[in-house]
Each structure stands twice: as C-alpha cells, then as structure tokens.
GROMACS .gro file of C-alpha atoms in nm:
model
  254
    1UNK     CA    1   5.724  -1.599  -3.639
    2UNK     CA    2   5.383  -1.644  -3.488
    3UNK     CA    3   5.104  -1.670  -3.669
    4UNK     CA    4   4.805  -1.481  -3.532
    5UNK     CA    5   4.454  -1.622  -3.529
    6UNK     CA    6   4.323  -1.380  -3.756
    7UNK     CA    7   4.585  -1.433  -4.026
    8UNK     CA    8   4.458  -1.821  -3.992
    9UNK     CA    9   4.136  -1.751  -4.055
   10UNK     CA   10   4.163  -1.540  -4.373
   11UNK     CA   11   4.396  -1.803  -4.506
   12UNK     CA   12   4.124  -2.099  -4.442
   13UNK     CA   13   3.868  -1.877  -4.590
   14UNK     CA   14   4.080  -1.820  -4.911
   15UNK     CA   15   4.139  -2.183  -4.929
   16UNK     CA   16   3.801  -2.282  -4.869
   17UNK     CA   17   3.666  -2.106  -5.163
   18UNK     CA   18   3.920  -2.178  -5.394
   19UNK     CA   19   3.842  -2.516  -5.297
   20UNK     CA   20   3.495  -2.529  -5.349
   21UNK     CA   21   3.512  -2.297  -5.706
   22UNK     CA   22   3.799  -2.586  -5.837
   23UNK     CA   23   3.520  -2.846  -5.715
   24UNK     CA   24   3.245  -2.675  -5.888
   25UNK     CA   25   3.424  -2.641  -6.167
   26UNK     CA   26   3.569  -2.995  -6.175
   27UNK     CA   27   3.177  -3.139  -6.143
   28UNK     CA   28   3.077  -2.968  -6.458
   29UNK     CA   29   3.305  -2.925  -6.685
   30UNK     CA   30   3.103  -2.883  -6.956
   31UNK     CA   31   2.902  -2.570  -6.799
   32UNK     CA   32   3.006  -2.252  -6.748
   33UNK     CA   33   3.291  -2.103  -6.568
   34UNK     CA   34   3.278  -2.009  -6.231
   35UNK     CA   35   3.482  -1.735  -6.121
   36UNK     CA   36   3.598  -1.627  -5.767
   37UNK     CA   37   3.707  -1.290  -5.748
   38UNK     CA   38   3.887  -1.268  -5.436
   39UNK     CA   39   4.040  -0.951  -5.521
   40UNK     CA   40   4.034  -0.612  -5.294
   41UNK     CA   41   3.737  -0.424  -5.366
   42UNK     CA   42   3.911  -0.101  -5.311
   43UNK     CA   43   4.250   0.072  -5.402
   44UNK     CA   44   4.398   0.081  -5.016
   45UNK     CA   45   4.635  -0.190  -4.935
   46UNK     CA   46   4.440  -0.276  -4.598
   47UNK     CA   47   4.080  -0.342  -4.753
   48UNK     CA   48   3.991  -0.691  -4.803
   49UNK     CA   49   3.719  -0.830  -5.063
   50UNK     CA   50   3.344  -0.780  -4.931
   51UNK     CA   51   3.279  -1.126  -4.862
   52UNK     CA   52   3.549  -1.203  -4.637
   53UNK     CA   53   3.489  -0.873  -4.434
   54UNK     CA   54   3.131  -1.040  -4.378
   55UNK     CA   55   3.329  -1.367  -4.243
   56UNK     CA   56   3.533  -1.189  -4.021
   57UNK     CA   57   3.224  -0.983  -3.897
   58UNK     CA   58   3.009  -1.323  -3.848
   59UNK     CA   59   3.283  -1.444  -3.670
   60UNK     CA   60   3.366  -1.163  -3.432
   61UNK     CA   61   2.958  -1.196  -3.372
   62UNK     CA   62   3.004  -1.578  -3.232
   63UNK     CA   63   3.263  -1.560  -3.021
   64UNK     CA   64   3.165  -1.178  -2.896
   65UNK     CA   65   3.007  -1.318  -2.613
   66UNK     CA   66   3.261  -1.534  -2.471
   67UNK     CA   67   3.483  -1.200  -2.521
   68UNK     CA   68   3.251  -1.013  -2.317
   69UNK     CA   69   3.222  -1.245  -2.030
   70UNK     CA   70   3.556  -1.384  -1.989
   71UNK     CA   71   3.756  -1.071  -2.086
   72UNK     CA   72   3.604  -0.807  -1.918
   73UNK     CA   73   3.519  -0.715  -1.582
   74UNK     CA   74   3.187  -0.839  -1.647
   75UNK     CA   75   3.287  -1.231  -1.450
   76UNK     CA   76   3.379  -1.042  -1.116
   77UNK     CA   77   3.084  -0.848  -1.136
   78UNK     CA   78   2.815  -1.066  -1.172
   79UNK     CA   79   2.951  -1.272  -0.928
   80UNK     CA   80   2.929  -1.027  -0.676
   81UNK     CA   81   2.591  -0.920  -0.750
   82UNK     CA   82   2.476  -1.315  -0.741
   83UNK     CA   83   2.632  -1.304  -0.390
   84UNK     CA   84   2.458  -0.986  -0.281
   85UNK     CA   85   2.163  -1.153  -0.335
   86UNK     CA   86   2.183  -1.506  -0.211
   87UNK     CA   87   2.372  -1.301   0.109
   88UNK     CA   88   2.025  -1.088   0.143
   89UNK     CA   89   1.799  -1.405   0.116
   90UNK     CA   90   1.557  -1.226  -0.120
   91UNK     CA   91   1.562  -1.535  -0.328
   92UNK     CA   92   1.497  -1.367  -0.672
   93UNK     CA   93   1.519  -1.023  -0.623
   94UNK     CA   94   1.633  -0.828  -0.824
   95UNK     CA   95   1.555  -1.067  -1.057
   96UNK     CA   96   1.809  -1.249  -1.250
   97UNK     CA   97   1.771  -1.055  -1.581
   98UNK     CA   98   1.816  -0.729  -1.360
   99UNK     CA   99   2.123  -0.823  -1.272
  100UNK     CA  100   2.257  -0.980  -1.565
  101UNK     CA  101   2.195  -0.603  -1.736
  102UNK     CA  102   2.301  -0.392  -1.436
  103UNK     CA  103   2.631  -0.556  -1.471
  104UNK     CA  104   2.674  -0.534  -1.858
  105UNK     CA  105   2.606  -0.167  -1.846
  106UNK     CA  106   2.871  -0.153  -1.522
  107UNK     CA  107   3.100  -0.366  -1.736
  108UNK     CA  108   3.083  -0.102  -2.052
  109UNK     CA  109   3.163   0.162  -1.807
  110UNK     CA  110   3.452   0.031  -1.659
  111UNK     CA  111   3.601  -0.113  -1.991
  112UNK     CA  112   3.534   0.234  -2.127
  113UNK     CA  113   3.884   0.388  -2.132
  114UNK     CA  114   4.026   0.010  -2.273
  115UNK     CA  115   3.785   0.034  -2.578
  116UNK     CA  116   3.801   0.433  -2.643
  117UNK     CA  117   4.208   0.331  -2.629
  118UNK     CA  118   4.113   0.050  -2.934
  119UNK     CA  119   3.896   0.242  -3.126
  120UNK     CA  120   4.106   0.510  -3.120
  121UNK     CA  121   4.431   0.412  -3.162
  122UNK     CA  122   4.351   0.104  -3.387
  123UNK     CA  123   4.002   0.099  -3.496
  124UNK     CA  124   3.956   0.439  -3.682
  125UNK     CA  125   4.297   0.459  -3.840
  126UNK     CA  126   4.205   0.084  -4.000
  127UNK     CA  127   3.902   0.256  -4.123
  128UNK     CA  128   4.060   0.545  -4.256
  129UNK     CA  129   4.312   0.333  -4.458
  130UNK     CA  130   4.606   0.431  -4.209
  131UNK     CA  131   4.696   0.104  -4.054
  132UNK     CA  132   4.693  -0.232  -4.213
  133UNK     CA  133   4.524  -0.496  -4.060
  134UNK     CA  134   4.787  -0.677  -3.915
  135UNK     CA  135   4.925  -0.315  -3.756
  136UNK     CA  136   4.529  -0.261  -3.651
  137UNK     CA  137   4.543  -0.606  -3.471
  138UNK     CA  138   4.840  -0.502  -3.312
  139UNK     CA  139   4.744  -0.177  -3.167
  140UNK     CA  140   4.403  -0.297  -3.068
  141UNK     CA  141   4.591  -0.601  -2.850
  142UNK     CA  142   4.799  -0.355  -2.634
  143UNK     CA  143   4.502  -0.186  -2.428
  144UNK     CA  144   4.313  -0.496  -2.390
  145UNK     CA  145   4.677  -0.678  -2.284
  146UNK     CA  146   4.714  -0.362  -2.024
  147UNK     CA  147   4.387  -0.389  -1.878
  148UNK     CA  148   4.456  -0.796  -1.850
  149UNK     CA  149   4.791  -0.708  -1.704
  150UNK     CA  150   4.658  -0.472  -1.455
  151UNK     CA  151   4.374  -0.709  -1.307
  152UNK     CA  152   4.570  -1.029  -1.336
  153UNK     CA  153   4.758  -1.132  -0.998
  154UNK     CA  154   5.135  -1.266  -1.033
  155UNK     CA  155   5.079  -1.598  -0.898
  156UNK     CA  156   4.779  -1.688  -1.146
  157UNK     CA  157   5.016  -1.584  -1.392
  158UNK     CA  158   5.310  -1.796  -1.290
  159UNK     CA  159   5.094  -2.081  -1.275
  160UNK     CA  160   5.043  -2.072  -1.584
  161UNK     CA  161   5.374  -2.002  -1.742
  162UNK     CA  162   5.475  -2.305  -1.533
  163UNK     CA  163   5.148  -2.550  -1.656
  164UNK     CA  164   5.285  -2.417  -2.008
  165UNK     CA  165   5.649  -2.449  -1.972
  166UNK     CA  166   5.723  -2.095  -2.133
  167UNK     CA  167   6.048  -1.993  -2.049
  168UNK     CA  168   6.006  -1.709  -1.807
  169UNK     CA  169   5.943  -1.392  -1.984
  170UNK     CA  170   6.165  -1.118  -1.912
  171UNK     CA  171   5.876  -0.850  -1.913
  172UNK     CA  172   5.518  -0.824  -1.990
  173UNK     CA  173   5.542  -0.836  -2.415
  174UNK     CA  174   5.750  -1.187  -2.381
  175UNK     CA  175   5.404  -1.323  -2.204
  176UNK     CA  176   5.149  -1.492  -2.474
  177UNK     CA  177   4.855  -1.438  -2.460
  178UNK     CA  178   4.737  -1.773  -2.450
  179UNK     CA  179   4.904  -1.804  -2.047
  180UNK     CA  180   4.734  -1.455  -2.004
  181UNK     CA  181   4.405  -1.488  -2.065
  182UNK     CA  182   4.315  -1.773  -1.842
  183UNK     CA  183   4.534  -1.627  -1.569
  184UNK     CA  184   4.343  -1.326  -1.550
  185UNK     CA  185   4.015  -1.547  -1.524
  186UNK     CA  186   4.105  -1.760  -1.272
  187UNK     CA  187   4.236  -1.409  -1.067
  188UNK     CA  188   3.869  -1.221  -1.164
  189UNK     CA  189   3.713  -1.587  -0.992
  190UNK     CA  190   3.946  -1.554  -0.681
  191UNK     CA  191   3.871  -1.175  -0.648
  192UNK     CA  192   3.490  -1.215  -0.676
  193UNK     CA  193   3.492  -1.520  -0.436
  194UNK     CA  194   3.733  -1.309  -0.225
  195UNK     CA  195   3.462  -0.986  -0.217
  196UNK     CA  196   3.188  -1.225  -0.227
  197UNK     CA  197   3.307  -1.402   0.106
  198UNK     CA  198   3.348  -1.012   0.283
  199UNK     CA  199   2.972  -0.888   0.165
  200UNK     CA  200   2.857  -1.216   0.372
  201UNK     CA  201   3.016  -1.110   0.679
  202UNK     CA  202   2.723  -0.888   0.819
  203UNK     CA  203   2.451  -1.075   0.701
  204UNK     CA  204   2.593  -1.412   0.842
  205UNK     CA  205   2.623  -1.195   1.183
  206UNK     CA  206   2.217  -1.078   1.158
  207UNK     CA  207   2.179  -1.460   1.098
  208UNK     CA  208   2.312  -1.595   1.409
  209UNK     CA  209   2.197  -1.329   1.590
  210UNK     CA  210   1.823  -1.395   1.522
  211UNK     CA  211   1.831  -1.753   1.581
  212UNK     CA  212   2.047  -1.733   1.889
  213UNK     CA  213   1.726  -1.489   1.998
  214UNK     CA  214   1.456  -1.732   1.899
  215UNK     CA  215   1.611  -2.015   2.044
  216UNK     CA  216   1.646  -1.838   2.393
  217UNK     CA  217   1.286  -1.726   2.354
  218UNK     CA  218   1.200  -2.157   2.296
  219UNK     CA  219   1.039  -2.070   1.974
  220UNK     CA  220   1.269  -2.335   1.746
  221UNK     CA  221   0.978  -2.375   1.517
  222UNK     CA  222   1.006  -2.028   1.296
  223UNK     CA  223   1.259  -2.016   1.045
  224UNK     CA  224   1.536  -1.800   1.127
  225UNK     CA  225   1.516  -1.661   0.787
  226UNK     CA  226   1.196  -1.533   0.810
  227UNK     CA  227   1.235  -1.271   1.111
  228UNK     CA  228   1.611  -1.207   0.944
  229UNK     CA  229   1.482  -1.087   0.601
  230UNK     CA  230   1.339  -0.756   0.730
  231UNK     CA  231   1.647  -0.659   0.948
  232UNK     CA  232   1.869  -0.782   0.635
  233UNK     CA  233   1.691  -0.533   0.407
  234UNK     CA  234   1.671  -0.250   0.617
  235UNK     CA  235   2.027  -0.263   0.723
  236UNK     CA  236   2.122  -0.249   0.346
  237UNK     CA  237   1.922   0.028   0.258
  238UNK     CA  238   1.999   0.255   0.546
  239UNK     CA  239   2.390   0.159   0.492
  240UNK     CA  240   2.326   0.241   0.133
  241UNK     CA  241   2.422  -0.113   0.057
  242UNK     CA  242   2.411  -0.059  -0.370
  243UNK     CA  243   2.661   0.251  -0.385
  244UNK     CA  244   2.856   0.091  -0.154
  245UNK     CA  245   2.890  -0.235  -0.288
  246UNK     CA  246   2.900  -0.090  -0.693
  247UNK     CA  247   3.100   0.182  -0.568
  248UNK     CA  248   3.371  -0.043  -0.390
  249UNK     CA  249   3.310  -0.275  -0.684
  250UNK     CA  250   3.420  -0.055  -0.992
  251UNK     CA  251   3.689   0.106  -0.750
  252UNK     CA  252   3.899  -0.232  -0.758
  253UNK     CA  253   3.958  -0.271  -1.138
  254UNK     CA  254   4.294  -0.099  -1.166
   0.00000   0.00000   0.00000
C-alpha cells in the first residue's frame, strides 16, 4: 500500500505533539496536567482538529511556490519571455518584474480548466463533508496528473522509469508520480529551449544583416547592435510580435 505524503505528515504531526505533551508532562510532574485534545472539532468524519488544519495550510503555503513554478506552465513560459527579450536586445525591457507577472497571470489562465477540474470535483465536496480527505487527495491528483500527462513527452518519461527501475507501467495510473513530475520538467525545459531557439531565428537574421552592411560600408567601429535595435523593434511591432508569440505560446499546452 503506498503511503501518501499527506498521510505522513498528519501522522508526524500527531506524534510530535504527543511527544512534546508526554515531555511536558514528564518535566513537571508535580504541576498541572497538560492536555492535548487532538480530537475532531466537528461531527463529519473528514474534519480534522483546528490546529492541524493550520499545519497543513502553513505547509501548502511553503512549498506553494515550488508548485507553481515547477508544475505549471509557468517554467515554459517565462523562459520564453526571457528569450524574447535577450533575442530583441532591449536589455531590460520589459523589465524583469513585468515579465515575471505577465507570465503568472498567463500561467492562471492556462491552468484554469486543471484547477476549476480540482476545486470542483475534489475541493468543494471536501468542504461540504462529501469526500474524505484521502478521497479529496485522490480526486484532486487526477486533473493535475492529466495536465502532466498531456505536456510530458514519452521519452522524458521513459528516462525516467529507466533511471528509477519501475517496471514498465502498463498505462498511465501504473506511473508514480515521483518519475512524472520531473519528466514533465525536463520536457517544459526542452520545449521552451526548443521555442526559444525558433523566436531567435529572425532576429539573428537582422543581426548579420546589419553588420554584413556596416562592414561593406568600412565603418567596423559602430556596434552592430546599435543600428539593429531599431529595425528589431519595429519588425516586432508591425508583425505583432506579443500576440503572436503569447498566442502561439498558450496554443501549445495541450
């Protein structure tokens, strides 16, 4: 049977304060009792005590941005707006924080129907008292396992199962998710690069174009980049470079 993190970490936090109430008590004896009450606050066989709600809520809060980043289409996107930029030459424009935000907001959009699909088929039923936790865990893994799935090419994936030695799964529930996840990373870094590598085509091409020019015309001592820029820019606005390049973008998450 495997034992899923979350079920770990309620069992370390009932051991670690039954652990430290025996120790408190065991340090004064002679003082009063000090109870633990561990106990459901509620009447509905999925609620858990207050306290460990707040643990599992400060937890989720640490490690929510390393969910964000690494399993979401946030990676790929970023990427591709860092090379947008270092392809235009503009140095720091947009500015760093402009991107960093333009591609959160793209990355809520596009993971839109994945978390509508948790919060609806595991989130609000948990809530309501419908689903136990374990059964909310599970429903909320299956969209977030599709859209991995999905975006995730074969051969990452078989690398994996072979660095792992799992047996080869037979379909797509037989794959962990511990061979999953950094499969579909390493495929989001090989897709960016891969998109990344296309977007630099044309301005490479302006490039060697302008300095091919300057050094016919004997004046080697202007920067290339310089006379470049302008052309660069222009050319992506009358192409309109952004809706093609966000358009194409949020297109190629299946």
């Amino acid at each position: 049977m495997r034992i899923r993190p979350q079920t770990t970490l309620l069992a370390l936090a009932l051991f670690g304060a039954l652990a430290a109430a025996g120790w408190a008590q065991a340090a004064a004896p002679s003082g009063p009792a000090i109870t633990v009450n561990l106990a459901p606050t509620g009447s509905g066989s999925g609620q858990i005590a207050t306290g460990l709600q707040l643990l599992a809520l400060m937890t989720l809060l640490t490690v929510a941005p390393a969910l964000i980043i690494m399993l979401t289409s946030f990676t790929r996107t970023i990427i591709v707006l860092g090379f947008v930029r270092r392809a235009l030459g503009t140095q720091e424009v947009p500015p760093t924080q402009v991107l960093i935000g333009l591609a959160l907001f793209l990355t809520f959009f596009v993971m839109a129907p994945t978390w509508n699909a948790v919060q609806r088929d595991a989130l609000k039923p948990y809530l309501a008292g419908q689903l136990g936790m374990q059964e909310a865990f599970s429903k909320a893994e299956a969209p977030v396992r599709d859209f991995l799935f999905q975006n995730t090419r074969k051969a990452d994936l078989a690398l994996f199962i072979r660095i792992s030695k799992t047996p080869r799964p037979q379909n797509k529930a037989e794959v962990p998710s511990s061979v999953l996840v950094p499969a579909f990373i390493i495929s989001e870094l090989q897709t960016a690069f891969l998109i990344g590598f296309i977007i630099y085509i044309p301005f490479l091409i302006i490039d060697m174009v302008v300095s091919s020019v300057l050094l016919s015309m004997g004046m080697m001592m202007l920067p290339p980049v310089i006379v470049s820029l302008p052309f660069k820019i222009i050319l992506f606005v009358l192409v309109d470079g952004w809706g093609l390049i966000i358009g194409s973008l949020v297109r190629s998450f299946h």
